[in-house]
Short mmCIF file of C-alpha atoms and ligand atoms in Angstrom, two decimals:
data_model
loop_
_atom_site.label_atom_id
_atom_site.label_comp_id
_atom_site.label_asym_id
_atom_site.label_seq_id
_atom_site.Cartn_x
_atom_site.Cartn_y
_atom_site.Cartn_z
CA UNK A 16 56.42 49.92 -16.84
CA UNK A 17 57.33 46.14 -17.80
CA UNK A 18 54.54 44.93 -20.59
CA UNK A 19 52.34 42.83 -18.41
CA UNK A 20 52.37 46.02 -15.78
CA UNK A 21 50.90 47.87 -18.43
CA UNK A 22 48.51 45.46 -19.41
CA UNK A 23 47.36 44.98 -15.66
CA UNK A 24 47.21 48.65 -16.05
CA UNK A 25 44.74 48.91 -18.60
CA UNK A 26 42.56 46.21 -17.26
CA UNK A 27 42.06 48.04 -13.82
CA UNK A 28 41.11 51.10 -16.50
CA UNK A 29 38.59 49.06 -18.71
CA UNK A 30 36.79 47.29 -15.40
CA UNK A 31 37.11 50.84 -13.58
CA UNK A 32 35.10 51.94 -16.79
CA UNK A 33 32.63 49.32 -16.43
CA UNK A 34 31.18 50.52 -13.08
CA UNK A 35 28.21 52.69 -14.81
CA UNK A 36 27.48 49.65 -17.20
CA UNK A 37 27.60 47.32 -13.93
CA UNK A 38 25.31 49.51 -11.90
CA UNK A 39 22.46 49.58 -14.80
CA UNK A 40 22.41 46.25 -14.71
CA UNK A 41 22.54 45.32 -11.50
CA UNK A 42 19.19 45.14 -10.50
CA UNK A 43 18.73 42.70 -12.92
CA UNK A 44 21.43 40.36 -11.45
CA UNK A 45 20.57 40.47 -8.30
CA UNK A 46 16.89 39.69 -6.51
CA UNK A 47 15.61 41.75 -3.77
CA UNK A 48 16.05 41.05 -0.81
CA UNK A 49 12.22 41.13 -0.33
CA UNK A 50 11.15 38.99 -3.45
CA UNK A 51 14.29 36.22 -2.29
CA UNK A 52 14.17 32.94 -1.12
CA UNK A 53 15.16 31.99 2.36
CA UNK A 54 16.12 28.33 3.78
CA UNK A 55 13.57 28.90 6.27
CA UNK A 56 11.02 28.93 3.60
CA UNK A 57 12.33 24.77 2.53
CA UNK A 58 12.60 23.19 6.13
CA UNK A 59 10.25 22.17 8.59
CA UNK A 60 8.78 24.82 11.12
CA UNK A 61 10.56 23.74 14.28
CA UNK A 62 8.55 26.77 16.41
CA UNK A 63 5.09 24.94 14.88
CA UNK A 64 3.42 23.26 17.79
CA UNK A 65 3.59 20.06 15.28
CA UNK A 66 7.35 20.09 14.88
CA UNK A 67 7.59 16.73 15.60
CA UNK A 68 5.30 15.63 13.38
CA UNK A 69 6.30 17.54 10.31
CA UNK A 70 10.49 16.58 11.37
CA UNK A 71 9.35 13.56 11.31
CA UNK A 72 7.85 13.61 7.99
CA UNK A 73 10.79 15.37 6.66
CA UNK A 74 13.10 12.86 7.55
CA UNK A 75 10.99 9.62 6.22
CA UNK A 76 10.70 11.57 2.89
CA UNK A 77 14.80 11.43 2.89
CA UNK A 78 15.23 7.52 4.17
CA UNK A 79 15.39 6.80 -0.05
CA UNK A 80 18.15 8.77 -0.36
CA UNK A 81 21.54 6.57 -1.85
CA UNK A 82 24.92 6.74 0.27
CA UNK A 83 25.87 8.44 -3.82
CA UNK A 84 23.42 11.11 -3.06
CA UNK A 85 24.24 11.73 0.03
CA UNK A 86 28.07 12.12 -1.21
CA UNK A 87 27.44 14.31 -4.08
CA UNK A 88 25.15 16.45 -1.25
CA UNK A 89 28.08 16.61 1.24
CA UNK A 90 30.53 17.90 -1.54
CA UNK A 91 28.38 20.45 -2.81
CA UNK A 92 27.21 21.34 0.44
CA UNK A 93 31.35 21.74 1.69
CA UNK A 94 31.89 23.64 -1.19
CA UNK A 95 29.25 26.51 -0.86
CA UNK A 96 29.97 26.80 2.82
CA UNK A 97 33.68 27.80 1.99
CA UNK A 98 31.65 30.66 0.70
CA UNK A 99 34.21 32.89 3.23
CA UNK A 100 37.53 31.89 0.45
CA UNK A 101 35.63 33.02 -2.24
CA UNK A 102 34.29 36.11 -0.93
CA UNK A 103 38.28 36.60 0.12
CA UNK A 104 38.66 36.02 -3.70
CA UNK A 105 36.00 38.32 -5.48
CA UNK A 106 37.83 41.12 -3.27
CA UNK A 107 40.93 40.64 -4.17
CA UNK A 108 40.64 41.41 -7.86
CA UNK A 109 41.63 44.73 -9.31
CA UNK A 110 38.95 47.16 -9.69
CA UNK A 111 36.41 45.12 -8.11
CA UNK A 112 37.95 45.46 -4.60
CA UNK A 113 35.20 47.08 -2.07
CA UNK A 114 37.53 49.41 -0.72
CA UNK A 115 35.88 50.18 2.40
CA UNK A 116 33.82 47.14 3.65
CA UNK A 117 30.08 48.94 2.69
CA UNK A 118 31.38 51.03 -0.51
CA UNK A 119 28.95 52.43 -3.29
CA UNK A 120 30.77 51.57 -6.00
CA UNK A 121 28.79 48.94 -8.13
CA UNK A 122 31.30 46.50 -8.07
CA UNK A 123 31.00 46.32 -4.04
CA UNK A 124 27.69 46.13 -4.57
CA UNK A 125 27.52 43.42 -6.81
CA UNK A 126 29.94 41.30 -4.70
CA UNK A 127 28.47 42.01 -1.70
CA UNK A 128 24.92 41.28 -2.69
CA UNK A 129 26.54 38.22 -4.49
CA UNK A 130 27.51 36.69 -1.72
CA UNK A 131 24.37 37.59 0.66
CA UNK A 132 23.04 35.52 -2.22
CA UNK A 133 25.66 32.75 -2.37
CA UNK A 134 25.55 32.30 1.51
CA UNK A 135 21.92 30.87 1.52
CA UNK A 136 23.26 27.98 -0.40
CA UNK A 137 25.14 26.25 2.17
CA UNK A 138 23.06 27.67 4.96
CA UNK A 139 19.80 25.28 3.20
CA UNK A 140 21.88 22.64 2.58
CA UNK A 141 23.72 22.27 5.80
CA UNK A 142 20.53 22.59 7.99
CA UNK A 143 18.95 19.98 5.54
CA UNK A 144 21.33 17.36 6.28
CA UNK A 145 21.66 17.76 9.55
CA UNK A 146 17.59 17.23 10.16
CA UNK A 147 17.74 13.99 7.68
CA UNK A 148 20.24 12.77 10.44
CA UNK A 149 21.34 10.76 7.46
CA UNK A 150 25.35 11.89 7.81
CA UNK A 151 28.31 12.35 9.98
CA UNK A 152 27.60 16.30 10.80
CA UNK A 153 31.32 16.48 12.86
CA UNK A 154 32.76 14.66 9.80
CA UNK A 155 31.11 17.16 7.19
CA UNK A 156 32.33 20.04 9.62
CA UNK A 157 35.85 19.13 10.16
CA UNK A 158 36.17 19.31 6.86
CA UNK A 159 34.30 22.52 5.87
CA UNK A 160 37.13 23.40 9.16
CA UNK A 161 39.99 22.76 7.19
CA UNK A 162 38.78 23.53 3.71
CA UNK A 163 37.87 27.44 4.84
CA UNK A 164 41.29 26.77 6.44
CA UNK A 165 43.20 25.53 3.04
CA UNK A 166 41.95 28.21 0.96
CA UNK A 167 41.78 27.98 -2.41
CA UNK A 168 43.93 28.98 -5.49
CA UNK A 169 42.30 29.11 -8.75
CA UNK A 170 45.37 30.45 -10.50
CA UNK A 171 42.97 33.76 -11.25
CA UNK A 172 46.32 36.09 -10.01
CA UNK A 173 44.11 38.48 -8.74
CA UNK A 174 43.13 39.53 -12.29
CA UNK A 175 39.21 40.47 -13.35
CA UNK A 176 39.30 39.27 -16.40
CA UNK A 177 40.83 35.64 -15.63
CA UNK A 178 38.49 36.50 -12.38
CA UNK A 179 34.96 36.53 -14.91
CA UNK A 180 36.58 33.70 -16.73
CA UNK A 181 36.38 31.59 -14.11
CA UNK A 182 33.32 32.12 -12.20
CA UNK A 183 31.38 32.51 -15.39
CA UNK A 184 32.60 28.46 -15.92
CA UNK A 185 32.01 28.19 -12.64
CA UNK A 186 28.81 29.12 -11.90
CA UNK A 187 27.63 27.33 -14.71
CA UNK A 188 29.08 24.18 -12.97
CA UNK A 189 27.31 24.30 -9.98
CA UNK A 190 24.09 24.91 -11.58
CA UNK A 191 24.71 22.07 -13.41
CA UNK A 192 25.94 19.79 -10.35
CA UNK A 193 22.96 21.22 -8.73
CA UNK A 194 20.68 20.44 -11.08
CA UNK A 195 21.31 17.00 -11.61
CA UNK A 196 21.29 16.10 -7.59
CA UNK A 197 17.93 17.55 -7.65
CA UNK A 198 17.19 15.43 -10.21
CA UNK A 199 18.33 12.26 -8.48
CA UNK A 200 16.40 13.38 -5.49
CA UNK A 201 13.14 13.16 -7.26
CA UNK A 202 14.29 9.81 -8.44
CA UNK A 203 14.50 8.74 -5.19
CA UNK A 204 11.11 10.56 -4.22
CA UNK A 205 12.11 13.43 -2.59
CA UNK A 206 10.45 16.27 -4.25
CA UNK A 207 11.99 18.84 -1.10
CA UNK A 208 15.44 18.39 -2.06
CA UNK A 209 14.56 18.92 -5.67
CA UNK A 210 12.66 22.49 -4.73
CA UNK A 211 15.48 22.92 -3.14
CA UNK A 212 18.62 22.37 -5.29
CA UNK A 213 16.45 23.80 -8.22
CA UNK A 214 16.45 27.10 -5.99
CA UNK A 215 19.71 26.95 -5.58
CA UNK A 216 20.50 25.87 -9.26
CA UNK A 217 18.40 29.14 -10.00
CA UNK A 218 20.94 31.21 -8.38
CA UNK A 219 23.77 29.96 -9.77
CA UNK A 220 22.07 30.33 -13.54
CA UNK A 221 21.23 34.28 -12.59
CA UNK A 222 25.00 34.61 -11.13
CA UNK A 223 26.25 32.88 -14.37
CA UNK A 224 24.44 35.33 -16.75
CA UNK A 225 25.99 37.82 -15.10
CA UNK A 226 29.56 37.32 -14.76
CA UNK A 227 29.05 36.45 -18.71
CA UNK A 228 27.36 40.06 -19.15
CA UNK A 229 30.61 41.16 -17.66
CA UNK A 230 32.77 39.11 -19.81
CA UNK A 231 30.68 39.92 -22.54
CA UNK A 232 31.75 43.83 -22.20
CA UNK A 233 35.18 43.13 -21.77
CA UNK A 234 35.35 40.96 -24.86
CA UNK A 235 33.62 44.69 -26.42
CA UNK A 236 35.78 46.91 -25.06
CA UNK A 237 39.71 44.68 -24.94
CA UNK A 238 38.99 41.85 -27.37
CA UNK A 239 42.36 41.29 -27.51
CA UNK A 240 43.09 41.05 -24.10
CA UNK A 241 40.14 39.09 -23.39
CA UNK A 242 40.31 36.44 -25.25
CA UNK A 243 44.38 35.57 -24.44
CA UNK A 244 42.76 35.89 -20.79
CA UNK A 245 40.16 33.08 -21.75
CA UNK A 246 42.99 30.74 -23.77
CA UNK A 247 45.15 30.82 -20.35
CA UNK A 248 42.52 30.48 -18.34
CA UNK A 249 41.24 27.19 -20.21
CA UNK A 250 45.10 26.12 -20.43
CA UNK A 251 45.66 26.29 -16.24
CA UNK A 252 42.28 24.90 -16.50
CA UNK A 253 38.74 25.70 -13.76
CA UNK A 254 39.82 23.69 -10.63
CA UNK A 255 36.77 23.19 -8.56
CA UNK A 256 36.79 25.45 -5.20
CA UNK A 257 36.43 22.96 -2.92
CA UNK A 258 39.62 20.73 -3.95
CA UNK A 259 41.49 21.13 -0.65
CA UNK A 260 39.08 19.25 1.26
CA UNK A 261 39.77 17.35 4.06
CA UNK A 262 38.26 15.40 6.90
CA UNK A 263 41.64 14.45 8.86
CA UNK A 264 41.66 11.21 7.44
CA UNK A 265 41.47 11.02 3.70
CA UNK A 266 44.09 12.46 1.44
CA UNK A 267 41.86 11.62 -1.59
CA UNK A 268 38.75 12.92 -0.34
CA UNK A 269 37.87 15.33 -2.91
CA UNK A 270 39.63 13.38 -5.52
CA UNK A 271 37.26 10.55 -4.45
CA UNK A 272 34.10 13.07 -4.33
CA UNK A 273 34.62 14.28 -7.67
CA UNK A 274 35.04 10.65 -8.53
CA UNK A 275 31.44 9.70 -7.28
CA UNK A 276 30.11 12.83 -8.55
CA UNK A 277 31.35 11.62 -12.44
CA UNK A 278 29.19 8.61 -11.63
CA UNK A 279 26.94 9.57 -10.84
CA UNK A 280 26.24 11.65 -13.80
CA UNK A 281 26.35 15.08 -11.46
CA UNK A 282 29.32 16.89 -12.74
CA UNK A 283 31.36 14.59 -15.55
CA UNK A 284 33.96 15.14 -17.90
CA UNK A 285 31.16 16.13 -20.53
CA UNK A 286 29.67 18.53 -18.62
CA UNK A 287 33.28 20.04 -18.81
CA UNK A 288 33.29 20.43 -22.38
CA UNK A 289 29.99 21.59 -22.38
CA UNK A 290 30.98 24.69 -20.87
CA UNK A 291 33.45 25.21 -22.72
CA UNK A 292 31.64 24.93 -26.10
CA UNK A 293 28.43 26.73 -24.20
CA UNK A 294 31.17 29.84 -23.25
CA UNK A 295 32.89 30.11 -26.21
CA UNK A 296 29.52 30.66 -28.21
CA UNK A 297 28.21 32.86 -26.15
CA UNK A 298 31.26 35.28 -26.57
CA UNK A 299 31.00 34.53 -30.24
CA UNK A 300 34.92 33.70 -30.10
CA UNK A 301 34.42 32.61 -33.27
CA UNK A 302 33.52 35.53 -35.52
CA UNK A 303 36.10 38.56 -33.67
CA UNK A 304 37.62 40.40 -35.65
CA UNK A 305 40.55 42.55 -36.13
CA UNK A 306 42.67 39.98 -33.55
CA UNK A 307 46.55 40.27 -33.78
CA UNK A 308 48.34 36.89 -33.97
CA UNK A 309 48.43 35.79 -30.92
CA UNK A 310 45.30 36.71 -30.59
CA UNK A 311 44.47 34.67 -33.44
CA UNK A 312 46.05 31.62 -32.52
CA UNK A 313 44.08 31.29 -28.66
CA UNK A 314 41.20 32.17 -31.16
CA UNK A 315 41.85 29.00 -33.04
CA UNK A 316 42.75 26.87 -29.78
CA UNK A 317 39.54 27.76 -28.20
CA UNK A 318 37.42 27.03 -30.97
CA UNK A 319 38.39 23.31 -30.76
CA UNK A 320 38.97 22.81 -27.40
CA UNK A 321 35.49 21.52 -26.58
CA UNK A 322 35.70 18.89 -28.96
CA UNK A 323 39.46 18.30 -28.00
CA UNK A 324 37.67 17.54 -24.52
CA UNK A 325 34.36 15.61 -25.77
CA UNK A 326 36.82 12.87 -26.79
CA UNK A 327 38.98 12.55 -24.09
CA UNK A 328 35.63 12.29 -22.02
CA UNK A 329 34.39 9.88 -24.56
CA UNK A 330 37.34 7.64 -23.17
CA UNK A 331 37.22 8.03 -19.71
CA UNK A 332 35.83 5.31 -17.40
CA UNK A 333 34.87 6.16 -13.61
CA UNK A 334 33.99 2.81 -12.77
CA UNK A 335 36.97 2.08 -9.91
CA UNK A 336 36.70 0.61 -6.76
CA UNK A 337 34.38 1.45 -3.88
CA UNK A 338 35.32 3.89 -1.14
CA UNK A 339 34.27 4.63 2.03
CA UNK A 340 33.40 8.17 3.04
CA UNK A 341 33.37 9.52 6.59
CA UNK A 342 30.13 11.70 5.86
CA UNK A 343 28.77 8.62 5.70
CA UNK A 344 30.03 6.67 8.75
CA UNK A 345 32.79 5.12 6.30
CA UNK A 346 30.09 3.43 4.36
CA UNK A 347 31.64 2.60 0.57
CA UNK A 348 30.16 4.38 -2.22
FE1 LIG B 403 26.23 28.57 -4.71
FE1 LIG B 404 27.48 30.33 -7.35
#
């Protein structure tokens, strides 16, 4: 066996070891399906004999909504319905892979019920745009189309540990990104889309604690290995999911998304240190012990990488020029 067989080897062992640990714990990860949320519960009852009425009242209470909003909405919105990719994804990694399509094993579990979880995300949001009647619904599904179609390669090579690296950055991410449309929304006086991307935002903090639980173990059990896996992780860097976007016409869409979204104050730069800084406390990178030198040295490198980050951000302007957006009937934002 070549050196990084072996090591691939002994990370299918530790994870494969982790199934008893991931089983205790999951039914604190993961909500019943009887005490969760469902979209139905955040739109208006069309089966109500008043269904006009209340649609009607939905859709005045989202006339304040900005063409920005509605942007940042749309991205999000595209990027939780590729929810199909990333399910494609969670499967792939060793260990973790539900072998048969309805296995036992803990780790099937846990990505199965993730994603039952996930999927209500786009579900709300898509069905809440489309009743605003406030955006292009073709445009936002030819490119939700081609995205599922794209795929998505967050340079994770089918390894756990680079795997819980990743969507423990990224699930903080969305919650944040979440979490700050909702807060626009109430800005702009609409207290339903806050409910609702704090719902959502809710999810995505629950799903964050626990892809850091399982980080967390593997930093107990392979320190070593863990923490190179977290220095080459933050070297390739956390490209978002949905960054092969496209609506047929744009070849900057998401660039142009993520743009708006920076603005906006959504998702920025900062927030990217953040999570960085927030991460590497929460593994306490800082005080392991008993590293080897290499070990050492992505030790040292992700200790000051948030700050490394802060001032870049510090530096960066977003202003640019306006753009038009075909979610938006090629309105500029
Ligand atoms: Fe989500
Ligand atoms: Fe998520």
């Amino acid at each position: 066996m070549t050196n990084q067989e072996k090591s691939i080897h002994s990370r299918f062992e530790v994870i494969k070891g982790m199934e008893k640990f991931v089983g205790e714990n999951i039914d604190s990860l993961l909500k019943p399906v009887n005490e969760s949320w469902q979209p139905n519960d955040f739109l208006p009852d069309m089966t109500a004999n008043n269904w006009k009425d209340l649609l009607n009242d939905f859709r005045a209470r989202s006339i304040n909504l900005s063409d920005e909003l509605l942007v940042v909405l749309v991205g999000d919105m595209i990027t939780e319905e590729a929810l199909p990719t990333y399910q494609t994804w969670l499967n792939r990694l060793k260990g973790i892979t539900d072998t048969t399509g309805a296995s036992d094993s803990p780790w099937a579990q846990w990505s199965r019920g993730w994603t039952a979880e996930e999927n209500r995300h786009g579900d709300l949001l898509n069905k809440y745009l489309y009743l605003t009647g406030r955006v292009d619904m073709r445009a936002v599904e030819v490119t939700i189309h081609n995205l599922i179609r794209n795929g998505f390669d967050p340079k994770t090579e089918n390894d756990p540990y680079l795997g819980f690296i990743y969507t423990s950055f990224q699930e903080r991410a969305t919650k944040i990104s979440h979490s700050n449309v909702g807060r626009l929304a109430l800005k702009a006086g609409e207290e339903r889309l806050q409910k609702i991307c704090g719902m959502i935002a809710g999810d995505e903090a629950r799903h964050e604690r626990a892809y850091r639980l399982f980080m967390q173990k593997i930093f107990e059990l392979d320190p070593v290995q863990a923490i190179l896996s977290f220095a080459k992780m933050m070297k390739v860097k956390i490209t978002m999911p949905a960054n092969l976007m496209h609506d047929e016409k744009d070849n900057n869409l998401y660039i142009k998304f993520s743009n708006v979204a920076q603005r906006v104050g959504v998702y920025t730069a900062k927030d990217y240190a953040e999570i960085i800084s927030n991460l590497v406390k929460g593994w306490n990178i800082e005080n392991l012990k008993g590293l080897s030198d290499i070990a050492a040295k992505a030790q040292d490198y992700l200790c000051n990488l948030s700050e490394r980050y802060l001032a870049v951000a510090e530096r960066l302007s977003f202003a640019g020029t306006a753009e038009k957006f075909s979610w938006i009937y090629d309105r500029e934002v």
